[in-house]
Amino acid sequence: ADFASASACIECGISLLDAGHWEHSYRLSLDLFTHSALAEWAQGNTERMTESIDEVFNNAKCFDDKLRAAEIQLDYQGMTGTTGFEPNALGFDVLEQLGECFPSSLENEGIVQELLDTKQRLGGLSEYSLESLPIMSDSKKIQTMALLENAVIRCYQWHSKYFCLFACRMVRITL
């Protein structure tokens, strides 16, 4: 992909926006700045990526409109190793907005309980019934699963106790 050309086109579009564009050209503004963040990240221009993400975070009308920018930020953090998936960080906030809450501190007892609960839910299911589950179509669940997948990888890399918790939650969402 030619991200430099894409970035130039996006920046041209942004430069044509007039004052008040977030009020009267909301969807266009949201799309331009979200795509700008992605294109700039792909080119390694993290300063411009951050500016575009901040623009979205500061002007988006609802959580769903911030979600793609948050995913870009989380992917960037994960790839650069600037942070693990820590409680009270952006990732936990996004997951909470998607309906998945996690404790801010995690003891071994909580992990064991989550594993036992997941085992119990899977206990009565046959391999056939698991294979016969319908393909996930709920967009909120799909977004949650994508974020949890990112989180599981980062937790594994950082040896976080949340690894088991996130993996179990992915199984529950799938069921």
Short mmCIF file of C-alpha atoms in Angstrom, two decimals:
data_model
loop_
_atom_site.label_atom_id
_atom_site.label_comp_id
_atom_site.label_asym_id
_atom_site.label_seq_id
_atom_site.Cartn_x
_atom_site.Cartn_y
_atom_site.Cartn_z
CA ALA A 1 0.00 0.00 0.00
CA ASP A 2 1.15 3.50 -0.78
CA PHE A 3 0.58 5.22 2.54
CA ALA A 4 2.51 8.34 1.54
CA SER A 5 0.06 9.04 -1.29
CA ALA A 6 -2.90 8.20 0.91
CA SER A 7 -1.59 10.52 3.59
CA ALA A 8 -1.13 13.34 1.08
CA CYS A 9 -4.72 12.94 -0.14
CA ILE A 10 -6.07 12.81 3.40
CA GLU A 11 -4.07 15.87 4.44
CA CYS A 12 -5.37 17.70 1.36
CA GLY A 13 -8.89 16.88 2.47
CA ILE A 14 -8.18 18.08 6.00
CA SER A 15 -6.73 21.33 4.69
CA LEU A 16 -9.97 22.01 2.81
CA LEU A 17 -12.08 21.76 5.96
CA ASP A 18 -13.28 25.12 7.21
CA ALA A 19 -13.81 26.37 10.74
CA GLY A 20 -16.62 24.51 12.44
CA HIS A 21 -16.14 21.41 10.30
CA TRP A 22 -16.83 19.12 13.25
CA GLU A 23 -20.31 20.65 13.54
CA HIS A 24 -21.42 20.73 9.90
CA SER A 25 -19.19 18.05 8.31
CA TYR A 26 -18.94 15.67 11.22
CA ARG A 27 -18.73 12.32 9.40
CA LEU A 28 -16.22 13.66 6.86
CA SER A 29 -14.07 15.14 9.65
CA LEU A 30 -14.20 11.92 11.65
CA ASP A 31 -13.24 9.79 8.66
CA LEU A 32 -10.42 12.10 7.54
CA PHE A 33 -8.77 12.31 10.96
CA THR A 34 -9.21 8.59 11.70
CA HIS A 35 -7.69 7.64 8.34
CA SER A 36 -4.96 10.22 8.87
CA ALA A 37 -4.00 8.52 12.15
CA LEU A 38 -3.79 5.16 10.40
CA ALA A 39 -1.81 6.44 7.41
CA GLU A 40 0.63 8.37 9.58
CA TRP A 41 1.17 5.39 11.86
CA ALA A 42 1.90 3.20 8.84
CA GLN A 43 4.61 5.67 7.82
CA GLY A 44 6.08 5.93 11.29
CA ASN A 45 4.98 9.54 11.77
CA THR A 46 3.78 9.01 15.31
CA GLU A 47 3.60 12.72 16.14
CA ARG A 48 1.07 13.34 13.37
CA MET A 49 -0.71 10.07 14.24
CA THR A 50 -1.10 11.26 17.84
CA GLU A 51 -2.38 14.67 16.70
CA SER A 52 -5.03 13.00 14.54
CA ILE A 53 -6.06 10.62 17.32
CA ASP A 54 -6.32 13.54 19.74
CA GLU A 55 -8.47 15.40 17.22
CA VAL A 56 -10.86 12.45 17.08
CA PHE A 57 -10.89 11.93 20.87
CA ASN A 58 -11.56 15.63 21.46
CA ASN A 59 -14.38 15.96 18.91
CA ALA A 60 -16.12 12.62 18.53
CA LYS A 61 -19.74 12.69 19.64
CA CYS A 62 -19.87 9.17 21.04
CA PHE A 63 -17.74 6.23 22.07
CA ASP A 64 -18.35 4.29 18.84
CA ASP A 65 -16.89 7.17 16.84
CA LYS A 66 -13.70 7.06 18.97
CA LEU A 67 -13.29 3.30 18.77
CA ARG A 68 -11.20 3.04 15.59
CA ALA A 69 -8.83 5.78 16.79
CA ALA A 70 -8.51 3.98 20.13
CA GLU A 71 -7.69 0.73 18.33
CA ILE A 72 -4.94 2.50 16.37
CA GLN A 73 -3.52 3.94 19.59
CA LEU A 74 -3.61 0.55 21.31
CA ASP A 75 -1.99 -1.18 18.33
CA TYR A 76 0.74 1.45 18.31
CA GLN A 77 1.37 1.03 22.03
CA GLY A 78 1.47 -2.73 21.66
CA MET A 79 3.87 -2.73 18.74
CA THR A 80 6.25 -0.23 20.28
CA GLY A 81 6.19 -1.91 23.67
CA THR A 82 5.52 1.44 25.34
CA THR A 83 3.03 -0.15 27.68
CA GLY A 84 1.51 -3.47 28.59
CA PHE A 85 -2.23 -3.87 28.89
CA GLU A 86 -2.46 -2.27 32.31
CA PRO A 87 -5.55 -1.64 34.47
CA ASN A 88 -7.07 1.83 34.17
CA ALA A 89 -5.26 2.39 30.88
CA LEU A 90 -6.90 3.10 27.55
CA GLY A 91 -7.46 -0.57 26.74
CA PHE A 92 -9.37 -1.23 29.94
CA ASP A 93 -11.46 1.89 29.40
CA VAL A 94 -12.35 0.82 25.86
CA LEU A 95 -13.23 -2.72 26.98
CA GLU A 96 -15.43 -1.31 29.74
CA GLN A 97 -17.25 0.87 27.21
CA LEU A 98 -17.83 -2.30 25.18
CA GLY A 99 -19.41 -3.94 28.24
CA GLU A 100 -16.48 -5.99 29.50
CA CYS A 101 -15.28 -4.94 32.96
CA PHE A 102 -12.16 -6.24 34.63
CA PRO A 103 -10.84 -5.73 38.17
CA SER A 104 -8.15 -3.10 38.64
CA SER A 105 -6.15 -5.49 40.80
CA LEU A 106 -6.03 -9.20 40.24
CA GLU A 107 -5.15 -11.86 42.76
CA ASN A 108 -4.58 -15.55 42.07
CA GLU A 109 -7.99 -16.39 43.57
CA GLY A 110 -9.68 -14.27 40.90
CA ILE A 111 -7.79 -16.06 38.15
CA VAL A 112 -8.66 -19.48 39.55
CA GLN A 113 -12.33 -18.52 39.83
CA GLU A 114 -12.40 -17.29 36.21
CA LEU A 115 -10.78 -20.52 35.01
CA LEU A 116 -13.24 -22.64 37.00
CA ASP A 117 -16.23 -20.65 35.69
CA THR A 118 -15.02 -21.07 32.13
CA LYS A 119 -14.41 -24.78 32.66
CA GLN A 120 -17.94 -25.17 34.02
CA ARG A 121 -19.46 -23.40 31.02
CA LEU A 122 -17.53 -25.65 28.66
CA GLY A 123 -18.15 -28.81 30.71
CA GLY A 124 -21.47 -29.80 29.20
CA LEU A 125 -20.61 -28.92 25.62
CA SER A 126 -19.53 -31.48 23.08
CA GLU A 127 -16.96 -30.87 20.39
CA TYR A 128 -19.80 -30.96 17.86
CA SER A 129 -21.81 -28.31 19.70
CA LEU A 130 -18.76 -26.05 19.83
CA GLU A 131 -18.11 -26.54 16.11
CA SER A 132 -21.78 -25.81 15.42
CA LEU A 133 -21.79 -22.42 17.10
CA PRO A 134 -23.01 -19.73 14.70
CA ILE A 135 -20.50 -17.29 13.26
CA MET A 136 -20.32 -14.21 15.42
CA SER A 137 -22.29 -11.40 13.80
CA ASP A 138 -22.76 -8.90 16.65
CA SER A 139 -20.45 -6.00 15.73
CA LYS A 140 -19.89 -5.05 19.38
CA LYS A 141 -18.79 -8.59 20.23
CA ILE A 142 -16.51 -8.67 17.18
CA GLN A 143 -14.88 -5.38 18.23
CA THR A 144 -14.51 -6.67 21.78
CA MET A 145 -12.91 -9.88 20.56
CA ALA A 146 -10.44 -7.92 18.40
CA LEU A 147 -9.39 -5.82 21.39
CA LEU A 148 -9.14 -8.85 23.64
CA GLU A 149 -7.01 -10.62 21.04
CA ASN A 150 -4.65 -7.64 21.09
CA ALA A 151 -4.72 -7.66 24.89
CA VAL A 152 -3.99 -11.39 25.16
CA ILE A 153 -0.91 -11.03 22.99
CA ARG A 154 0.36 -8.07 24.98
CA CYS A 155 -0.38 -9.75 28.31
CA TYR A 156 1.56 -12.81 27.20
CA GLN A 157 4.52 -10.66 26.17
CA TRP A 158 4.48 -8.74 29.45
CA HIS A 159 3.80 -11.86 31.61
CA SER A 160 0.64 -10.25 32.96
CA LYS A 161 -1.82 -12.07 35.21
CA TYR A 162 -4.58 -10.70 32.98
CA PHE A 163 -3.63 -13.16 30.22
CA CYS A 164 -5.83 -15.93 31.68
CA LEU A 165 -8.65 -13.55 32.44
CA PHE A 166 -8.78 -12.18 28.89
CA ALA A 167 -8.49 -15.64 27.31
CA CYS A 168 -11.37 -16.93 29.45
CA ARG A 169 -13.48 -13.89 28.59
CA MET A 170 -12.91 -14.55 24.88
CA VAL A 171 -14.23 -18.09 25.36
CA ARG A 172 -17.31 -16.79 27.22
CA ILE A 173 -18.09 -14.21 24.55
CA THR A 174 -17.82 -16.91 21.91
CA LEU A 175 -20.33 -19.10 23.74
#
